Amino acid sequence: MKFIVIGITDNPKPFFPPEVLEIIKNGKVFSGGKRHHEIVAPLLPKEAAWIDITVPLDAVFDKYKNTPSFRRGTGGGLIVFASGDPLFFGFANTLQREFPDAELKVYPTFNSLQMLAHRLVMPYHDMHIVSLTGRPWDKLDEALIKGYPLIGCLTDKHKTPHAIHQRMMEYGYDNYQMTIGENLGNDRTERVSRYDDGTDYTNPNCVILQQTEEHPHPFGIPDNEFTLLDGREKMITKMPVRLLTLQALELSKRKVLWDIGFCTGSVSIEARLQFPHLQIEAFEIRPECEAIIQENMRRFGAPGINIHIDDFLGCCDAVAAPDAVFIGGHGGHLREIMEKVLTVLAPDGIIVMNSVIAPKVTTDSHQLWDEACIALGLRQDPPIRVQLNDNHPITILRCRR
């Protein structure tokens, strides 16, 4: 099995070195997007066959498999045209994944972000790259939280420059200058410009974000800066306890955090800012808490927390499985919650809960925790007990499988 993947730009009269021209001249079966076909059509042999790359890709791959030139020894291989550098978030990566045993030869050209940097005469060796092409926001969110000085974004028809700008403004990331490159390589329609709300940007395009100033993320958000549930200060995990809780969750090596009973969202938000690689799933039964956590997410620049408003026991089945779980509230159903968590918790996963001992509390949550751990066969780590000022003592509890 053999593929020859040739990178091209949007130039309507592409330049290819003699070696590539010879490959095209002798080719029999070609493939690429419709835009690629329009560009290279004058160069293709008269009897050439063309396979459009369209979704669903499985249908395209079936056509590849039924093509004689696909097999080594029966022709020069199937020739595929792809944008820019086919190994840079490109179609060559898809071919490697789908046909791991295939022989692959790649002839790259500049990718769009390289071309945009060249137009700006901008050194780009430290650029952090984010692909939003058919992908969610999480990698851009992570890059913004980490505060990379230079971010390059590959866009699509949904994750447009306007959509990127709107998301950045919603979460307070106004500390970047955005430059857009459209139709790069096409000497008739190429345009490079600073972002403007009133401009219609044509596809294909890409974006470079240049940081103008740092966006502060404190290590520990002061409690009085959060929007609270009914203004009740006791309904928030205090900052020092919050940071100890994050430490207990071992989040630097975790992938998915469940925050059960998030209330104001203080634990989820602190975790998002300190460990932006995390996927965070936040659960709460009180509908009024949804607006509260969203306001706090915007206030502190913490996009990307997935919010679930419902009874936890009935709404967690379709959610990504966790390797770290914080139980901030259990409503008297602690054992049931822990039992449910154990059906999906990663083998090395941990569960953490904070227990407070107060005179008016009728149910000892520490006792409920101990009983649940024994019944479910969980191994407990030594608890950590802290007391802040005149507040009641808090015990940080942690268990494992």
CSV table of C-alpha atoms in Angstrom, one decimal:
chain,number,residue,atom,x,y,z
A,1,MET,CA,0.0,0.0,0.0
A,2,LYS,CA,1.4,3.3,-1.0
A,3,PHE,CA,0.4,7.0,-0.7
A,4,ILE,CA,2.2,10.0,-2.1
A,5,VAL,CA,0.9,13.1,-0.3
A,6,ILE,CA,1.7,16.5,-1.8
A,7,GLY,CA,1.1,19.7,0.1
A,8,ILE,CA,-0.2,22.8,-1.7
A,9,THR,CA,-1.3,26.3,-0.8
A,10,ASP,CA,-4.2,28.3,-2.2
A,11,ASN,CA,-2.1,29.7,-5.1
A,12,PRO,CA,-4.1,29.1,-8.3
A,13,LYS,CA,-0.8,28.5,-10.1
A,14,PRO,CA,1.1,26.3,-7.7
A,15,PHE,CA,4.8,25.7,-8.0
A,16,PHE,CA,6.1,22.2,-7.7
A,17,PRO,CA,9.7,21.0,-8.0
A,18,PRO,CA,10.6,18.8,-10.9
A,19,GLU,CA,10.4,15.6,-8.8
A,20,VAL,CA,6.8,16.3,-7.9
A,21,LEU,CA,5.9,17.3,-11.4
A,22,GLU,CA,7.2,14.0,-12.7
A,23,ILE,CA,5.1,12.2,-10.0
A,24,ILE,CA,2.0,14.0,-11.1
A,25,LYS,CA,2.7,13.4,-14.8
A,26,ASN,CA,2.9,9.7,-14.3
A,27,GLY,CA,0.1,9.4,-11.8
A,28,LYS,CA,-3.1,7.5,-12.5
A,29,VAL,CA,-5.3,8.0,-9.4
A,30,PHE,CA,-5.5,11.3,-7.5
A,31,SER,CA,-7.4,12.5,-4.5
A,32,GLY,CA,-8.0,15.7,-2.5
A,33,GLY,CA,-10.6,18.3,-1.6
A,34,LYS,CA,-12.7,20.0,-4.2
A,35,ARG,CA,-10.7,23.1,-3.8
A,36,HIS,CA,-7.5,21.2,-4.3
A,37,HIS,CA,-9.0,19.6,-7.5
A,38,GLU,CA,-9.7,23.1,-9.0
A,39,ILE,CA,-6.1,24.2,-8.4
A,40,VAL,CA,-4.3,21.2,-9.7
A,41,ALA,CA,-6.7,20.1,-12.5
A,42,PRO,CA,-4.6,21.7,-15.3
A,43,LEU,CA,-1.6,19.6,-14.3
A,44,LEU,CA,-3.3,16.2,-14.1
A,45,PRO,CA,-2.9,13.6,-16.9
A,46,LYS,CA,-6.0,13.4,-19.3
A,47,GLU,CA,-6.9,9.9,-18.2
A,48,ALA,CA,-6.5,10.6,-14.5
A,49,ALA,CA,-9.1,9.4,-12.0
A,50,TRP,CA,-10.0,11.7,-9.0
A,51,ILE,CA,-11.4,10.7,-5.6
A,52,ASP,CA,-13.0,13.6,-3.7
A,53,ILE,CA,-12.2,13.8,0.0
A,54,THR,CA,-15.6,14.4,1.6
A,55,VAL,CA,-17.3,13.2,4.8
A,56,PRO,CA,-17.9,10.5,5.8
A,57,LEU,CA,-14.3,9.6,5.3
A,58,ASP,CA,-15.0,5.9,5.6
A,59,ALA,CA,-16.5,6.0,2.1
A,60,VAL,CA,-13.4,7.7,0.8
A,61,PHE,CA,-11.2,5.1,2.4
A,62,ASP,CA,-13.3,2.3,0.8
A,63,LYS,CA,-12.6,3.9,-2.6
A,64,TYR,CA,-8.9,4.0,-1.8
A,65,LYS,CA,-8.9,0.3,-0.9
A,66,ASN,CA,-10.5,-0.6,-4.2
A,67,THR,CA,-8.0,1.4,-6.3
A,68,PRO,CA,-5.4,-0.7,-8.1
A,69,SER,CA,-2.7,2.1,-7.7
A,70,PHE,CA,-3.2,1.7,-4.0
A,71,ARG,CA,-1.3,-1.5,-4.0
A,72,ARG,CA,2.5,-1.5,-4.1
A,73,GLY,CA,3.8,-3.1,-7.3
A,74,THR,CA,0.7,-2.2,-9.3
A,75,GLY,CA,1.5,1.5,-9.9
A,76,GLY,CA,3.1,4.5,-8.5
A,77,GLY,CA,0.7,4.8,-5.6
A,78,LEU,CA,-2.3,6.9,-4.9
A,79,ILE,CA,-1.5,10.6,-5.0
A,80,VAL,CA,-3.2,12.8,-2.5
A,81,PHE,CA,-3.2,16.6,-2.4
A,82,ALA,CA,-3.5,18.2,1.0
A,83,SER,CA,-3.2,21.7,2.4
A,84,GLY,CA,0.2,23.0,3.6
A,85,ASP,CA,2.3,20.5,5.4
A,86,PRO,CA,0.2,17.3,5.4
A,87,LEU,CA,1.8,16.2,8.7
A,88,PHE,CA,0.8,19.4,10.4
A,89,PHE,CA,-2.7,18.6,11.7
A,90,GLY,CA,-3.1,17.3,8.1
A,91,PHE,CA,-4.4,14.5,6.1
A,92,ALA,CA,-1.2,12.5,6.2
A,93,ASN,CA,-1.9,12.0,9.9
A,94,THR,CA,-5.3,10.6,9.1
A,95,LEU,CA,-3.8,8.2,6.5
A,96,GLN,CA,-1.2,7.0,9.1
A,97,ARG,CA,-4.0,6.3,11.6
A,98,GLU,CA,-6.3,4.6,9.1
A,99,PHE,CA,-3.6,2.7,7.1
A,100,PRO,CA,-0.8,2.1,9.6
A,101,ASP,CA,1.0,-0.4,7.3
A,102,ALA,CA,1.0,1.8,4.3
A,103,GLU,CA,4.1,3.3,2.7
A,104,LEU,CA,3.8,7.1,2.9
A,105,LYS,CA,5.8,9.7,1.0
A,106,VAL,CA,5.2,13.4,1.9
A,107,TYR,CA,6.1,16.5,-0.1
A,108,PRO,CA,5.2,19.4,2.2
A,109,THR,CA,4.9,23.1,1.6
A,110,PHE,CA,4.4,25.9,4.1
A,111,ASN,CA,1.4,25.5,6.4
A,112,SER,CA,-1.0,28.5,6.7
A,113,LEU,CA,0.3,29.6,10.1
A,114,GLN,CA,3.9,29.6,8.8
A,115,MET,CA,2.7,31.7,5.9
A,116,LEU,CA,0.9,34.2,8.1
A,117,ALA,CA,4.0,34.5,10.3
A,118,HIS,CA,6.1,35.1,7.2
A,119,ARG,CA,3.6,37.9,6.0
A,120,LEU,CA,4.0,39.5,9.4
A,121,VAL,CA,7.8,39.0,9.4
A,122,MET,CA,7.3,37.4,12.8
A,123,PRO,CA,9.6,34.8,14.4
A,124,TYR,CA,7.3,31.8,15.2
A,125,HIS,CA,9.6,29.2,16.8
A,126,ASP,CA,7.9,29.7,20.1
A,127,MET,CA,4.3,29.8,18.8
A,128,HIS,CA,1.9,27.5,20.6
A,129,ILE,CA,-0.4,25.8,18.0
A,130,VAL,CA,-4.1,25.0,18.5
A,131,SER,CA,-6.2,23.3,15.9
A,132,LEU,CA,-9.9,24.1,16.1
A,133,THR,CA,-10.7,22.4,12.8
A,134,GLY,CA,-13.5,20.0,13.7
A,135,ARG,CA,-12.4,20.1,17.4
A,136,PRO,CA,-13.8,21.5,20.6
A,137,TRP,CA,-12.5,24.6,22.4
A,138,ASP,CA,-10.5,22.8,25.1
A,139,LYS,CA,-7.0,23.3,23.6
A,140,LEU,CA,-7.6,27.0,23.0
A,141,ASP,CA,-9.0,27.4,26.5
A,142,GLU,CA,-5.9,25.7,27.9
A,143,ALA,CA,-3.6,27.9,25.9
A,144,LEU,CA,-5.3,31.1,27.1
A,145,ILE,CA,-5.3,30.0,30.7
A,146,LYS,CA,-1.6,29.1,30.5
A,147,GLY,CA,-1.0,32.5,29.0
A,148,TYR,CA,1.2,31.6,26.0
A,149,PRO,CA,2.6,34.8,24.5
A,150,LEU,CA,2.0,33.6,20.9
A,151,ILE,CA,-0.9,31.3,19.9
A,152,GLY,CA,-1.6,30.1,16.3
A,153,CYS,CA,-5.1,28.9,15.6
A,154,LEU,CA,-6.3,26.7,12.8
A,155,THR,CA,-10.0,27.6,12.2
A,156,ASP,CA,-13.0,26.0,10.4
A,157,LYS,CA,-16.5,27.2,9.4
A,158,HIS,CA,-17.7,27.1,13.0
A,159,LYS,CA,-14.6,28.1,15.0
A,160,THR,CA,-14.3,31.3,13.0
A,161,PRO,CA,-12.2,34.4,13.9
A,162,HIS,CA,-15.5,36.0,15.2
A,163,ALA,CA,-16.3,32.9,17.3
A,164,ILE,CA,-12.8,32.9,18.7
A,165,HIS,CA,-13.0,36.6,19.6
A,166,GLN,CA,-16.4,36.2,21.2
A,167,ARG,CA,-15.2,33.3,23.4
A,168,MET,CA,-12.0,35.3,24.5
A,169,MET,CA,-14.1,38.3,25.4
A,170,GLU,CA,-16.6,36.3,27.3
A,171,TYR,CA,-13.9,35.0,29.7
A,172,GLY,CA,-11.9,38.3,29.9
A,173,TYR,CA,-9.0,37.4,27.6
A,174,ASP,CA,-8.8,40.9,26.0
A,175,ASN,CA,-5.0,40.8,26.4
A,176,TYR,CA,-4.3,39.5,22.9
A,177,GLN,CA,-4.0,41.1,19.5
A,178,MET,CA,-5.6,39.0,16.8
A,179,THR,CA,-4.4,38.8,13.2
A,180,ILE,CA,-6.2,36.9,10.5
A,181,GLY,CA,-4.8,35.5,7.3
A,182,GLU,CA,-7.3,34.6,4.5
A,183,ASN,CA,-6.7,32.6,1.4
A,184,LEU,CA,-3.0,32.6,2.0
A,185,GLY,CA,-0.9,31.8,-1.1
A,186,ASN,CA,-3.6,33.1,-3.5
A,187,ASP,CA,-2.2,36.3,-5.0
A,188,ARG,CA,-5.7,37.4,-6.0
A,189,THR,CA,-7.7,36.9,-2.8
A,190,GLU,CA,-5.1,36.7,0.0
A,191,ARG,CA,-5.7,39.2,2.8
A,192,VAL,CA,-3.9,39.8,6.1
A,193,SER,CA,-5.6,42.0,8.6
A,194,ARG,CA,-6.1,42.8,12.3
A,195,TYR,CA,-9.4,41.6,13.8
A,196,ASP,CA,-12.5,43.8,13.2
A,197,ASP,CA,-16.0,43.0,14.4
A,198,GLY,CA,-17.5,44.2,11.2
A,199,THR,CA,-15.4,42.2,8.7
A,200,ASP,CA,-16.6,39.1,7.0
A,201,TYR,CA,-13.7,36.7,6.9
A,202,THR,CA,-13.6,34.2,4.1
A,203,ASN,CA,-12.5,30.6,4.3
A,204,PRO,CA,-9.9,29.2,4.5
A,205,ASN,CA,-8.3,31.4,7.2
A,206,CYS,CA,-6.1,31.1,10.2
A,207,VAL,CA,-5.4,33.3,13.3
A,208,ILE,CA,-2.4,34.4,15.2
A,209,LEU,CA,-2.9,35.8,18.8
A,210,GLN,CA,-0.1,38.0,20.2
A,211,GLN,CA,-0.2,38.7,23.9
A,212,THR,CA,-0.2,42.4,24.8
A,213,GLU,CA,-0.1,41.9,28.6
A,214,GLU,CA,-0.3,39.0,31.1
A,215,HIS,CA,-3.6,37.8,32.4
A,216,PRO,CA,-3.2,37.3,36.1
A,217,HIS,CA,-4.2,34.0,37.7
A,218,PRO,CA,-3.7,34.0,41.4
A,219,PHE,CA,-2.7,30.9,43.2
A,220,GLY,CA,-5.8,30.8,45.4
A,221,ILE,CA,-8.7,33.1,44.6
A,222,PRO,CA,-9.9,35.2,47.6
A,223,ASP,CA,-13.3,33.9,48.9
A,224,ASN,CA,-14.9,37.3,48.8
A,225,GLU,CA,-14.4,37.6,45.0
A,226,PHE,CA,-16.8,34.8,44.2
A,227,THR,CA,-20.5,35.2,43.6
A,228,LEU,CA,-22.1,33.2,46.3
A,229,LEU,CA,-25.3,31.2,46.7
A,230,ASP,CA,-27.8,33.6,48.3
A,231,GLY,CA,-24.7,35.5,49.7
A,232,ARG,CA,-24.0,32.7,52.1
A,233,GLU,CA,-20.3,32.7,52.9
A,234,LYS,CA,-20.5,29.2,54.5
A,235,MET,CA,-21.5,27.8,51.1
A,236,ILE,CA,-18.0,28.0,49.7
A,237,THR,CA,-14.9,25.8,50.2
A,238,LYS,CA,-12.5,28.3,51.9
A,239,MET,CA,-9.4,29.1,49.9
A,240,PRO,CA,-6.8,27.4,52.0
A,241,VAL,CA,-8.9,24.3,52.3
A,242,ARG,CA,-9.6,24.5,48.5
A,243,LEU,CA,-5.9,24.4,47.7
A,244,LEU,CA,-5.3,21.5,50.1
A,245,THR,CA,-8.2,19.7,48.4
A,246,LEU,CA,-6.6,20.2,45.0
A,247,GLN,CA,-3.4,18.8,46.4
A,248,ALA,CA,-5.2,15.8,47.8
A,249,LEU,CA,-6.7,15.1,44.4
A,250,GLU,CA,-3.3,14.9,42.8
A,251,LEU,CA,-4.5,16.8,39.8
A,252,SER,CA,-1.2,17.3,38.1
A,253,LYS,CA,-1.3,13.7,36.9
A,254,ARG,CA,-5.1,13.4,36.4
A,255,LYS,CA,-7.2,13.8,33.3
A,256,VAL,CA,-10.8,14.0,34.3
A,257,LEU,CA,-12.1,15.6,37.5
A,258,TRP,CA,-15.7,15.2,38.7
A,259,ASP,CA,-16.8,17.9,41.1
A,260,ILE,CA,-20.1,16.6,42.7
A,261,GLY,CA,-22.2,19.3,44.4
A,262,PHE,CA,-20.2,22.3,43.0
A,263,CYS,CA,-22.5,25.1,44.4
A,264,THR,CA,-20.5,28.3,43.6
A,265,GLY,CA,-18.0,26.3,41.5
A,266,SER,CA,-15.0,27.4,43.5
A,267,VAL,CA,-13.2,24.0,43.5
A,268,SER,CA,-13.9,23.5,39.7
A,269,ILE,CA,-12.7,27.0,38.9
A,270,GLU,CA,-9.6,26.8,41.0
A,271,ALA,CA,-8.7,23.4,39.5
A,272,ARG,CA,-9.3,24.8,36.0
A,273,LEU,CA,-6.9,27.7,36.5
A,274,GLN,CA,-4.2,25.7,38.2
A,275,PHE,CA,-4.5,22.6,36.0
A,276,PRO,CA,-5.9,23.7,32.7
A,277,HIS,CA,-5.2,20.4,31.0
A,278,LEU,CA,-8.0,18.8,33.0
A,279,GLN,CA,-11.4,18.0,31.7
A,280,ILE,CA,-13.8,19.1,34.5
A,281,GLU,CA,-17.3,17.8,34.9
A,282,ALA,CA,-19.2,19.7,37.5
A,283,PHE,CA,-22.5,18.4,39.0
A,284,GLU,CA,-25.2,20.2,41.1
A,285,ILE,CA,-28.8,19.6,41.8
A,286,ARG,CA,-29.8,23.2,42.5
A,287,PRO,CA,-30.8,25.0,39.3
A,288,GLU,CA,-29.9,28.4,40.7
A,289,CYS,CA,-26.2,27.3,40.9
A,290,GLU,CA,-25.8,27.2,37.1
A,291,ALA,CA,-25.9,31.0,36.7
A,292,ILE,CA,-23.6,31.3,39.7
A,293,ILE,CA,-20.9,29.1,38.4
A,294,GLN,CA,-21.1,30.6,34.9
A,295,GLU,CA,-20.7,34.1,36.3
A,296,ASN,CA,-17.7,33.0,38.4
A,297,MET,CA,-16.2,31.2,35.3
A,298,ARG,CA,-16.4,34.4,33.3
A,299,ARG,CA,-15.1,36.5,36.2
A,300,PHE,CA,-12.0,34.5,36.7
A,301,GLY,CA,-11.3,33.5,33.1
A,302,ALA,CA,-12.1,29.8,33.5
A,303,PRO,CA,-13.8,28.5,30.3
A,304,GLY,CA,-14.4,24.9,29.5
A,305,ILE,CA,-16.0,23.5,32.7
A,306,ASN,CA,-18.8,21.2,31.7
A,307,ILE,CA,-21.9,21.9,33.9
A,308,HIS,CA,-24.6,19.3,34.7
A,309,ILE,CA,-27.7,20.5,36.6
A,310,ASP,CA,-29.6,17.4,37.9
A,311,ASP,CA,-29.6,14.7,40.4
A,312,PHE,CA,-26.1,13.3,40.1
A,313,LEU,CA,-27.2,9.6,40.4
A,314,GLY,CA,-29.3,10.1,37.2
A,315,CYS,CA,-27.1,12.3,35.0
A,316,CYS,CA,-23.6,11.0,35.1
A,317,ASP,CA,-23.9,7.9,32.9
A,318,ALA,CA,-22.9,9.7,29.6
A,319,VAL,CA,-20.1,11.7,31.1
A,320,ALA,CA,-16.4,11.1,30.6
A,321,ALA,CA,-15.1,8.6,33.3
A,322,PRO,CA,-13.1,10.3,36.0
A,323,ASP,CA,-9.7,9.5,37.6
A,324,ALA,CA,-10.3,12.1,40.4
A,325,VAL,CA,-13.6,12.9,42.2
A,326,PHE,CA,-14.4,15.6,44.7
A,327,ILE,CA,-17.6,15.2,46.7
A,328,GLY,CA,-18.6,18.7,47.8
A,329,GLY,CA,-22.1,17.8,48.7
A,330,HIS,CA,-24.0,14.5,49.0
A,331,GLY,CA,-27.4,15.3,50.4
A,332,GLY,CA,-27.3,12.3,52.7
A,333,HIS,CA,-26.7,9.9,49.9
A,334,LEU,CA,-22.9,9.6,50.2
A,335,ARG,CA,-22.7,5.8,49.9
A,336,GLU,CA,-24.9,5.7,46.9
A,337,ILE,CA,-22.8,8.5,45.2
A,338,MET,CA,-19.6,6.7,46.0
A,339,GLU,CA,-21.0,3.4,44.8
A,340,LYS,CA,-22.0,5.1,41.5
A,341,VAL,CA,-18.6,6.7,41.1
A,342,LEU,CA,-16.9,3.3,41.5
A,343,THR,CA,-18.7,1.9,38.5
A,344,VAL,CA,-16.6,4.3,36.3
A,345,LEU,CA,-13.7,5.4,38.3
A,346,ALA,CA,-10.3,4.7,36.8
A,347,PRO,CA,-8.3,1.9,38.4
A,348,ASP,CA,-5.8,4.4,40.0
A,349,GLY,CA,-8.5,6.9,40.7
A,350,ILE,CA,-9.1,8.7,44.0
A,351,ILE,CA,-12.1,10.2,45.8
A,352,VAL,CA,-11.8,13.2,48.1
A,353,MET,CA,-14.3,14.8,50.5
A,354,ASN,CA,-14.1,17.5,53.2
A,355,SER,CA,-15.9,16.8,56.5
A,356,VAL,CA,-16.8,19.6,58.9
A,357,ILE,CA,-17.7,19.0,62.5
A,358,ALA,CA,-20.2,21.7,63.7
A,359,PRO,CA,-22.6,21.7,66.7
A,360,LYS,CA,-25.8,22.0,64.6
A,361,VAL,CA,-24.8,19.3,62.2
A,362,THR,CA,-27.0,16.2,62.9
A,363,THR,CA,-25.2,13.8,60.6
A,364,ASP,CA,-21.5,13.1,61.1
A,365,SER,CA,-20.2,13.1,57.5
A,366,HIS,CA,-16.9,11.6,58.6
A,367,GLN,CA,-18.7,8.6,60.0
A,368,LEU,CA,-20.8,8.2,56.8
A,369,TRP,CA,-17.5,8.3,54.9
A,370,ASP,CA,-15.9,5.6,57.0
A,371,GLU,CA,-19.0,3.4,56.7
A,372,ALA,CA,-19.1,3.8,53.0
A,373,CYS,CA,-15.4,3.1,52.5
A,374,ILE,CA,-15.7,-0.1,54.6
A,375,ALA,CA,-18.8,-1.3,52.8
A,376,LEU,CA,-17.3,-0.6,49.4
A,377,GLY,CA,-13.9,-2.0,50.1
A,378,LEU,CA,-12.0,1.3,49.7
A,379,ARG,CA,-8.6,2.0,51.1
A,380,GLN,CA,-8.4,5.2,53.1
A,381,ASP,CA,-5.4,7.5,53.2
A,382,PRO,CA,-4.5,9.3,56.5
A,383,PRO,CA,-6.9,12.2,56.9
A,384,ILE,CA,-5.7,15.8,57.1
A,385,ARG,CA,-7.4,18.0,59.8
A,386,VAL,CA,-7.2,21.8,59.5
A,387,GLN,CA,-8.8,24.7,61.3
A,388,LEU,CA,-9.0,28.3,59.9
A,389,ASN,CA,-9.3,31.0,62.5
A,390,ASP,CA,-12.4,30.5,64.7
A,391,ASN,CA,-14.1,28.3,62.1
A,392,HIS,CA,-15.0,24.7,62.9
A,393,PRO,CA,-12.3,22.1,62.1
A,394,ILE,CA,-12.3,20.5,58.6
A,395,THR,CA,-11.0,17.0,57.8
A,396,ILE,CA,-9.8,16.3,54.3
A,397,LEU,CA,-10.6,12.7,53.5
A,398,ARG,CA,-9.2,10.6,50.7
A,399,CYS,CA,-9.7,7.0,49.5
A,400,ARG,CA,-8.7,4.7,46.7
A,401,ARG,CA,-9.7,1.4,45.3
